[in-house]
Coordinates of C-alpha atoms and ligand atoms in Angstrom, one line a residue:
X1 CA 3.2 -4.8 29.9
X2 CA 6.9 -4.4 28.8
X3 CA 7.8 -7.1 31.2
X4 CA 5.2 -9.2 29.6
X5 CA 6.6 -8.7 26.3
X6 CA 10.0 -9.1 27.0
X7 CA 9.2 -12.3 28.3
X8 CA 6.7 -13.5 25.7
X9 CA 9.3 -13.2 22.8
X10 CA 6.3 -11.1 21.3
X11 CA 7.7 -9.2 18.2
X12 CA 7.2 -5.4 18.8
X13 CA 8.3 -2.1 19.1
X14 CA 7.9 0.8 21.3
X15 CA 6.8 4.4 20.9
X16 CA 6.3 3.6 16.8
X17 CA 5.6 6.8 14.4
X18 CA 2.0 5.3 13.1
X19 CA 1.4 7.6 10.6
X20 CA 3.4 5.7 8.2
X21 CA 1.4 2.7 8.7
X22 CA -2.2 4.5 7.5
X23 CA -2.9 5.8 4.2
X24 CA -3.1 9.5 5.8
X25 CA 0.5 9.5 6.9
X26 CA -0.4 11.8 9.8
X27 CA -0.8 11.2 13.3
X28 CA 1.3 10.5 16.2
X29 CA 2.6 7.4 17.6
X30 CA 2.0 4.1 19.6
X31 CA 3.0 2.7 23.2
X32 CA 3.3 -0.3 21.7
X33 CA 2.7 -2.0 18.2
X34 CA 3.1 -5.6 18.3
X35 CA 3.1 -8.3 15.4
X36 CA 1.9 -11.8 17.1
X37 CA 3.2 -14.9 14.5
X38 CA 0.5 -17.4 15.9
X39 CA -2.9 -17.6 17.7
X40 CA -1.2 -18.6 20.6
X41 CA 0.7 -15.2 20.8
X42 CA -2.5 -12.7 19.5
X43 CA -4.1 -14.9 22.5
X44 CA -1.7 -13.9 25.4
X45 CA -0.9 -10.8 24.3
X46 CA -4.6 -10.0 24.2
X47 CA -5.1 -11.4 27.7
X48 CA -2.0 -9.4 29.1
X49 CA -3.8 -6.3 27.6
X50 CA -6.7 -7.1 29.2
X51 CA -5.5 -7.9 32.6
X52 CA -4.2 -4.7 32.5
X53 CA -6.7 -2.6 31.0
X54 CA -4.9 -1.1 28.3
X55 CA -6.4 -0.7 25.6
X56 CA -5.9 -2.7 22.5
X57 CA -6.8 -1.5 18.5
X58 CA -5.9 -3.4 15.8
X59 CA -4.0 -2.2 12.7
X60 CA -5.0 -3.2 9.3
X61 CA -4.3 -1.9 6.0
X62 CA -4.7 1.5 7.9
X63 CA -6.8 2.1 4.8
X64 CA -9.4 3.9 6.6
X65 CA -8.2 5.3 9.4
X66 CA -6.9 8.4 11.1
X67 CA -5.0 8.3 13.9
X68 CA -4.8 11.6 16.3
X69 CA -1.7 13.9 16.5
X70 CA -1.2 12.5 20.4
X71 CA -0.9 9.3 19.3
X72 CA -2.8 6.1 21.2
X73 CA -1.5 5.1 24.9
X74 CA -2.0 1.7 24.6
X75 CA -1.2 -1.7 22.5
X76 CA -1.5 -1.8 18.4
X77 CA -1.4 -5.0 17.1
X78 CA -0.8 -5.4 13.4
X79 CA -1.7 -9.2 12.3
X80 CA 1.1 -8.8 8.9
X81 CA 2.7 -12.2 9.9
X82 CA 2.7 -14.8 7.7
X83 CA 0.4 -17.2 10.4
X84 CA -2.4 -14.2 9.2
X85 CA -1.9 -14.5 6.0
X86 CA -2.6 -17.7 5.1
X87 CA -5.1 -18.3 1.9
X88 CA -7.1 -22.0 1.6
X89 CA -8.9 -22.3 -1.8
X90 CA -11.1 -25.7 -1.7
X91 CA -13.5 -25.6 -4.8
X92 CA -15.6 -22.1 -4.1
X93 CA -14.6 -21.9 -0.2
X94 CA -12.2 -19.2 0.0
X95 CA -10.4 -19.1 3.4
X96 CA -8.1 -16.6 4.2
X97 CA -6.1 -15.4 7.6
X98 CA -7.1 -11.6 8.4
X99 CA -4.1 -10.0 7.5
X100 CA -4.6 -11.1 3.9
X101 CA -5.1 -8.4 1.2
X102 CA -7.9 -8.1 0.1
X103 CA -6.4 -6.5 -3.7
X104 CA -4.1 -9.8 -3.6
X105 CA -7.6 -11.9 -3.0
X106 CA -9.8 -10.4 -5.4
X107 CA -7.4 -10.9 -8.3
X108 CA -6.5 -14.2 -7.3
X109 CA -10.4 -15.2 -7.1
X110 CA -11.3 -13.6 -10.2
X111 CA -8.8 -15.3 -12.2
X112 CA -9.9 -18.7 -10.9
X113 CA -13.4 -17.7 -12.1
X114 CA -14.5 -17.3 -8.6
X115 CA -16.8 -14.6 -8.1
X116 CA -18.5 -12.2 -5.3
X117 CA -15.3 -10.1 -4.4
X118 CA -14.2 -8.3 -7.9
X119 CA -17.1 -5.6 -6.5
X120 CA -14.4 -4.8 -4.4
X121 CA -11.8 -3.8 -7.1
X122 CA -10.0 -0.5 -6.1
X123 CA -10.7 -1.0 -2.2
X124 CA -7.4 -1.3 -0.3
X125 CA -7.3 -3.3 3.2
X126 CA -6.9 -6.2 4.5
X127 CA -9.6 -9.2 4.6
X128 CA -10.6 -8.5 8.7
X129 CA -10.4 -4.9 8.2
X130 CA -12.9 -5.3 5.1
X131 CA -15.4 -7.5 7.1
X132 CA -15.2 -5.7 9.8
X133 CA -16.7 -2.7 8.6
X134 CA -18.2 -4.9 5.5
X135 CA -16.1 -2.9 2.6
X136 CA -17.7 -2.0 -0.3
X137 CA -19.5 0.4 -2.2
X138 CA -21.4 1.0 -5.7
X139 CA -21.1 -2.3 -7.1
X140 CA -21.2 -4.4 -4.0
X141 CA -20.1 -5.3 -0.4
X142 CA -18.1 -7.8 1.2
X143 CA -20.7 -9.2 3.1
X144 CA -22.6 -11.1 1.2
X145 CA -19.7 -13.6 0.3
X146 CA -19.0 -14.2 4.1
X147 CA -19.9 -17.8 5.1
X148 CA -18.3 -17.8 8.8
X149 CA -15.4 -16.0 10.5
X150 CA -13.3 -17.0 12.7
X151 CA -12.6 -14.5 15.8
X152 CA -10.9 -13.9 19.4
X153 CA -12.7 -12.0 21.9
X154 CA -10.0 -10.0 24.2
X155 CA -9.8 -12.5 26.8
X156 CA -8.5 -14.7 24.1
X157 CA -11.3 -17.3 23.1
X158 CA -11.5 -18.4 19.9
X159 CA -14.6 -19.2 18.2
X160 CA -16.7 -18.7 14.6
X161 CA -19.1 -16.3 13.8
X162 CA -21.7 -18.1 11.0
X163 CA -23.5 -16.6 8.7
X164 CA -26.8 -17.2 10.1
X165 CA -26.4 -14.9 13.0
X166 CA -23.8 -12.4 11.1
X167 CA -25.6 -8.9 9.8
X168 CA -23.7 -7.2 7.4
X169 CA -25.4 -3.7 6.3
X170 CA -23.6 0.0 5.1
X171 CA -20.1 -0.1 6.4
X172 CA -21.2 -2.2 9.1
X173 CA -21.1 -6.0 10.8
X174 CA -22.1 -6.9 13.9
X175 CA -19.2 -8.8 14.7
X176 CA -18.1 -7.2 18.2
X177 CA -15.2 -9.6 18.5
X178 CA -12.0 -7.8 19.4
X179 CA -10.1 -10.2 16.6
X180 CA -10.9 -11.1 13.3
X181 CA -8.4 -14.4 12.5
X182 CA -10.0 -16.0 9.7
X183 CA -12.9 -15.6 7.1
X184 CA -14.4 -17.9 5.3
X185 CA -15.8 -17.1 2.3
X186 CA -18.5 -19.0 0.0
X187 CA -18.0 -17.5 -4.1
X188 CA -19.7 -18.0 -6.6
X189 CA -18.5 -19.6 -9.8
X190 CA -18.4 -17.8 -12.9
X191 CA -16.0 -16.5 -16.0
X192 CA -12.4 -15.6 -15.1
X193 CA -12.3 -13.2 -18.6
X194 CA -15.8 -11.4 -17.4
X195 CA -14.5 -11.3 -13.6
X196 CA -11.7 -9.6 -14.8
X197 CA -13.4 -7.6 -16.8
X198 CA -15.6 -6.2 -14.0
X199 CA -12.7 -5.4 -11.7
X200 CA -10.6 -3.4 -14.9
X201 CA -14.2 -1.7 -15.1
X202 CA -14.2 -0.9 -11.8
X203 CA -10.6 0.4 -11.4
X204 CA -11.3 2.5 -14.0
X205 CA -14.1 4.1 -13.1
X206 CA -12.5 4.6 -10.0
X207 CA -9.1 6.0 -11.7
X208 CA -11.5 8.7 -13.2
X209 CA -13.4 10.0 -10.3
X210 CA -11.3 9.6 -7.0
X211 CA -8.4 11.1 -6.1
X212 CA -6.5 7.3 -5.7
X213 CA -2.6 8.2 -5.9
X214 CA -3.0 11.1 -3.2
X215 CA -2.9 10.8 0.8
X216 CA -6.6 10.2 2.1
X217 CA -8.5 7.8 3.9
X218 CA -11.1 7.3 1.4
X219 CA -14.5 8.6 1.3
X220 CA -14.7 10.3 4.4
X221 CA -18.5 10.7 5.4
X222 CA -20.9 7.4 5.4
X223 CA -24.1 8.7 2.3
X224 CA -26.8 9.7 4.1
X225 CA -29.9 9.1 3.8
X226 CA -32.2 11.8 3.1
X227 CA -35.7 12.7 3.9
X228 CA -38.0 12.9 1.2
X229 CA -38.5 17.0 1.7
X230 CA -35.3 18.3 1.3
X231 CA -33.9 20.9 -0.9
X232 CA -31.3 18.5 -2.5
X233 CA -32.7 15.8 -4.1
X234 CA -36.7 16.4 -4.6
X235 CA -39.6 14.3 -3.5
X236 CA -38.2 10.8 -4.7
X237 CA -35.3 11.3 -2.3
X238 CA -32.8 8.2 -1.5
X239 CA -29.5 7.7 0.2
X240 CA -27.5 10.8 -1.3
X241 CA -24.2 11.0 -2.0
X242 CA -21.7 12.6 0.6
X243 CA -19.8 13.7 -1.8
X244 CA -22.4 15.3 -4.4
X245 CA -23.3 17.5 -1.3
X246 CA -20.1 18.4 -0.4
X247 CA -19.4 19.4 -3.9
X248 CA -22.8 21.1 -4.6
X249 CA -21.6 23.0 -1.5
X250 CA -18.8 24.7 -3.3
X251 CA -16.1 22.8 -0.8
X252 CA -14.1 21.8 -3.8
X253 CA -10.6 22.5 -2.9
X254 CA -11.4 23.8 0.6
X255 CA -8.2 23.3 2.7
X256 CA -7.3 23.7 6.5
X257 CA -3.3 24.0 7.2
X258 CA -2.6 21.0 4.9
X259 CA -6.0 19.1 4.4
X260 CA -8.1 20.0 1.5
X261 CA -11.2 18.6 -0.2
X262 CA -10.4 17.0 -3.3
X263 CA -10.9 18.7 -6.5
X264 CA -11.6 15.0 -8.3
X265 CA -14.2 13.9 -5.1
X266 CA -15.2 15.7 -2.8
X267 CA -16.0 12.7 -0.2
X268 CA -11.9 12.9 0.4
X269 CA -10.2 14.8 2.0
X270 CA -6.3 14.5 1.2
X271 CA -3.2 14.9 3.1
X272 CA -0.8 17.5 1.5
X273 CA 2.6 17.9 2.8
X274 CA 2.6 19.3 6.4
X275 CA -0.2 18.3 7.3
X276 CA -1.4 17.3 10.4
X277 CA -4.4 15.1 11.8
X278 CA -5.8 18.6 13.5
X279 CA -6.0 19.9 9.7
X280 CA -8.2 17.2 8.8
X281 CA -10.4 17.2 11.8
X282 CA -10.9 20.4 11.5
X283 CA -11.5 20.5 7.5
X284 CA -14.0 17.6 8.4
X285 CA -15.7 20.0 10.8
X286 CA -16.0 22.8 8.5
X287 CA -17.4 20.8 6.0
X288 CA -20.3 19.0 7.9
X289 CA -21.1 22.5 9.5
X290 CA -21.3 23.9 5.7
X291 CA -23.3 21.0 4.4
X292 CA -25.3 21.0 7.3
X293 CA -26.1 24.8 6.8
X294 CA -26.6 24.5 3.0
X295 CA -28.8 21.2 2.9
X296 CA -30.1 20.5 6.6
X297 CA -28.2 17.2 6.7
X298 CA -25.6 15.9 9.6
X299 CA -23.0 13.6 7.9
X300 CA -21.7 11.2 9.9
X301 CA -17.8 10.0 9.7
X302 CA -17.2 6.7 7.7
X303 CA -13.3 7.2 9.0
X304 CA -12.3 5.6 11.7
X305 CA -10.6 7.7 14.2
X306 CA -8.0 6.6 17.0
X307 CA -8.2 6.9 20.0
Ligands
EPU1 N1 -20.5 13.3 -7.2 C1 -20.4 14.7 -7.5 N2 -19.3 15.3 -7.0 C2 -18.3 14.7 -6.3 C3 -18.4 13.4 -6.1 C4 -19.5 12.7 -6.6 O1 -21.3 15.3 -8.1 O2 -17.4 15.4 -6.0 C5 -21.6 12.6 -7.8 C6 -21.2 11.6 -8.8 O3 -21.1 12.2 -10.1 C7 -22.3 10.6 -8.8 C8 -22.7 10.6 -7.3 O4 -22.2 11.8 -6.8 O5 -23.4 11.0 -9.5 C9 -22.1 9.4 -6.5 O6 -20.7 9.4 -6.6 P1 -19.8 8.1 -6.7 O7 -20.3 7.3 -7.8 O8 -18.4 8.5 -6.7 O9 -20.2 7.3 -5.4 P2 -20.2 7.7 -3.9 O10 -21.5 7.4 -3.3 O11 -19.6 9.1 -3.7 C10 -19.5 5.4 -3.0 C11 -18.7 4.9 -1.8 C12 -17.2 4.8 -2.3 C13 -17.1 3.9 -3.4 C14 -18.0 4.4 -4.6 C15 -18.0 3.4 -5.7 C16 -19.5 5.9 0.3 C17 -19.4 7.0 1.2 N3 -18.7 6.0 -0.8 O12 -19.1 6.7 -3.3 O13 -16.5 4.3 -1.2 O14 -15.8 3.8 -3.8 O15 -19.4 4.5 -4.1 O16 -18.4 2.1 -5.3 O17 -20.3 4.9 0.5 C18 -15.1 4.7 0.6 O18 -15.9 4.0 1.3 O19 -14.0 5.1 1.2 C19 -15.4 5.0 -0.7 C20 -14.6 5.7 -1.5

């Protein structure tokens, strides 16, 4: 593979620290974390990668991800070059590269009274990472803006995804693609002063009740759904949230080396200095264990882990 690379004129770098690039700032490092600047590049790279089996994961916003202390033995490719980041506004068609932000977007769309993505005001990734895993939350979810995405499988085909045969549902897609390159997305006109509004809303809301300036990856269990019977939330029972039961659970403050439940939320857990990824898998642990004692439901991890 370094042969390859060499040859390719393939921007990278080798044995790269990837904590710094994820919103935990823990974890060990990469074999190799390359930045393709076209198609043509993500294409043969992903086709060298595949030829020889290593395994490929590609880096977004690292938003939502944690990667293990050991680091991943394999190839990271990061899509932050400008070819990924290109943005096409034509009327209410939104079309922007993967490596977009998706912060940058929503206030861009909002202002030009273009509406479906200020429900994700306060999310941070980029726009494949979001559709990917169909950000969202409260207020709304990606999803249901997407008119057609443009991916690369790993041997490095191109083709589009529409939106009659996409399924977006909680923290999900069904897009198995290896590569996200390009989404499409269909908005719906509106007010650029109520848009706005909406996403200060939002923010706010969000300023008030997670723990936003502090190392975390977000919430980190999916809600669960819970059965009508349970001790938690009586007869009329819905999806809970993660975080209620965590907090009902007294795991307020919990902490493991340097990982500890948030006081503000207790869906996150946040990074203090020294810690490592070990701390938080093993907070996680003890708080699913506890929850599970306490209330008799398994919650599942919304983080996505590597490797
Ligand atoms: N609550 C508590 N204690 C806590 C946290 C929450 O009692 O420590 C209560 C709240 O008072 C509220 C209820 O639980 O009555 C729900 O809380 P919240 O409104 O914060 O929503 P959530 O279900 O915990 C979801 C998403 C968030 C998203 C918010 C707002 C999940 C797992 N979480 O949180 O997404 O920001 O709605 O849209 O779906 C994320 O995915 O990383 C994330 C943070």
């Amino acid at each position: 593979m370094d042969a390859f690379l060499l040859d390719s004129h393939i921007k990278h770098e080798l044995n790269v620290p990837l904590g710094p690039q994820t919103w935990y700032g823990v974890g060990g490092n990469a074999r190799i974390l390359a930045h393709p600047s076209s198609a043509q590049q993500l294409s043969a790279l992903a086709a060298a990668a595949h030829e020889r089996k290593m395994p490929v994961y590609v880096l977004g916003s690292g938003a939502n991800l944690l990667v293990r202390d050991e680091g991943v033995d394999g190839l990271v490719i990061k899509l932050d070059d400008p070819a990924f980041k290109q943005l096409k506004i034509e009327k209410n068609i939104v079309t922007a590269g993967s490596g977009y932000d998706l912060a940058k977007l929503l206030l861009q769309t909002a202002k030009l009274g273009l509406g479906g993505l200020e429900c994700l005001a306060g999310v941070p990734a980029t726009v494949g990472g979001a559709v990917r895993m169909n950000a969202g939350g409260r207020f709304g979810d990606i999803g249901r803006s997407v008119r057609r995405v443009k991916v690369m499988d790993v041997s490095g085909h191109v083709y589009y995804r529409d939106r009659d045969d996409l399924i977006f549902s909680y923290r999900k897609s069904n897009i198995t693609a290896k590569f996200i390159v390009e989404v499409e997305f269909e908005l719906t006109p509106g007010d650029p002063e109520e848009l706005m509004r909406e996403v200060k809303k939002i923010m706010i809301l969000k300023k008030e009740s997670q723990p936003l300036p502090e190392h975390s990856a977000g919430c980190a269990f999916k809600n669960p759904t819970v059965p009508t019977n349970t001790r938690h939330d009586g007869p009329d029972s819905k999806p809970a949230s993660a975080g209620k039961l965590i907090d009902v659970a007294g795991l307020k403050g919990a902490r493991i080396g340097g990982a500890e439940v948030s006081g503000l939320h207790a869906n996150f857990i946040v990074a203090n200095a020294g810690c490592t990824a070990a701390d938080i898998f093993a907070l996680m642990e003890h708080v699913k264990s506890v929850v599970n004692e306490q209330f008799g439901v398994t919650l599942e991890r919304e983080v996505v882990v590597w490797p």
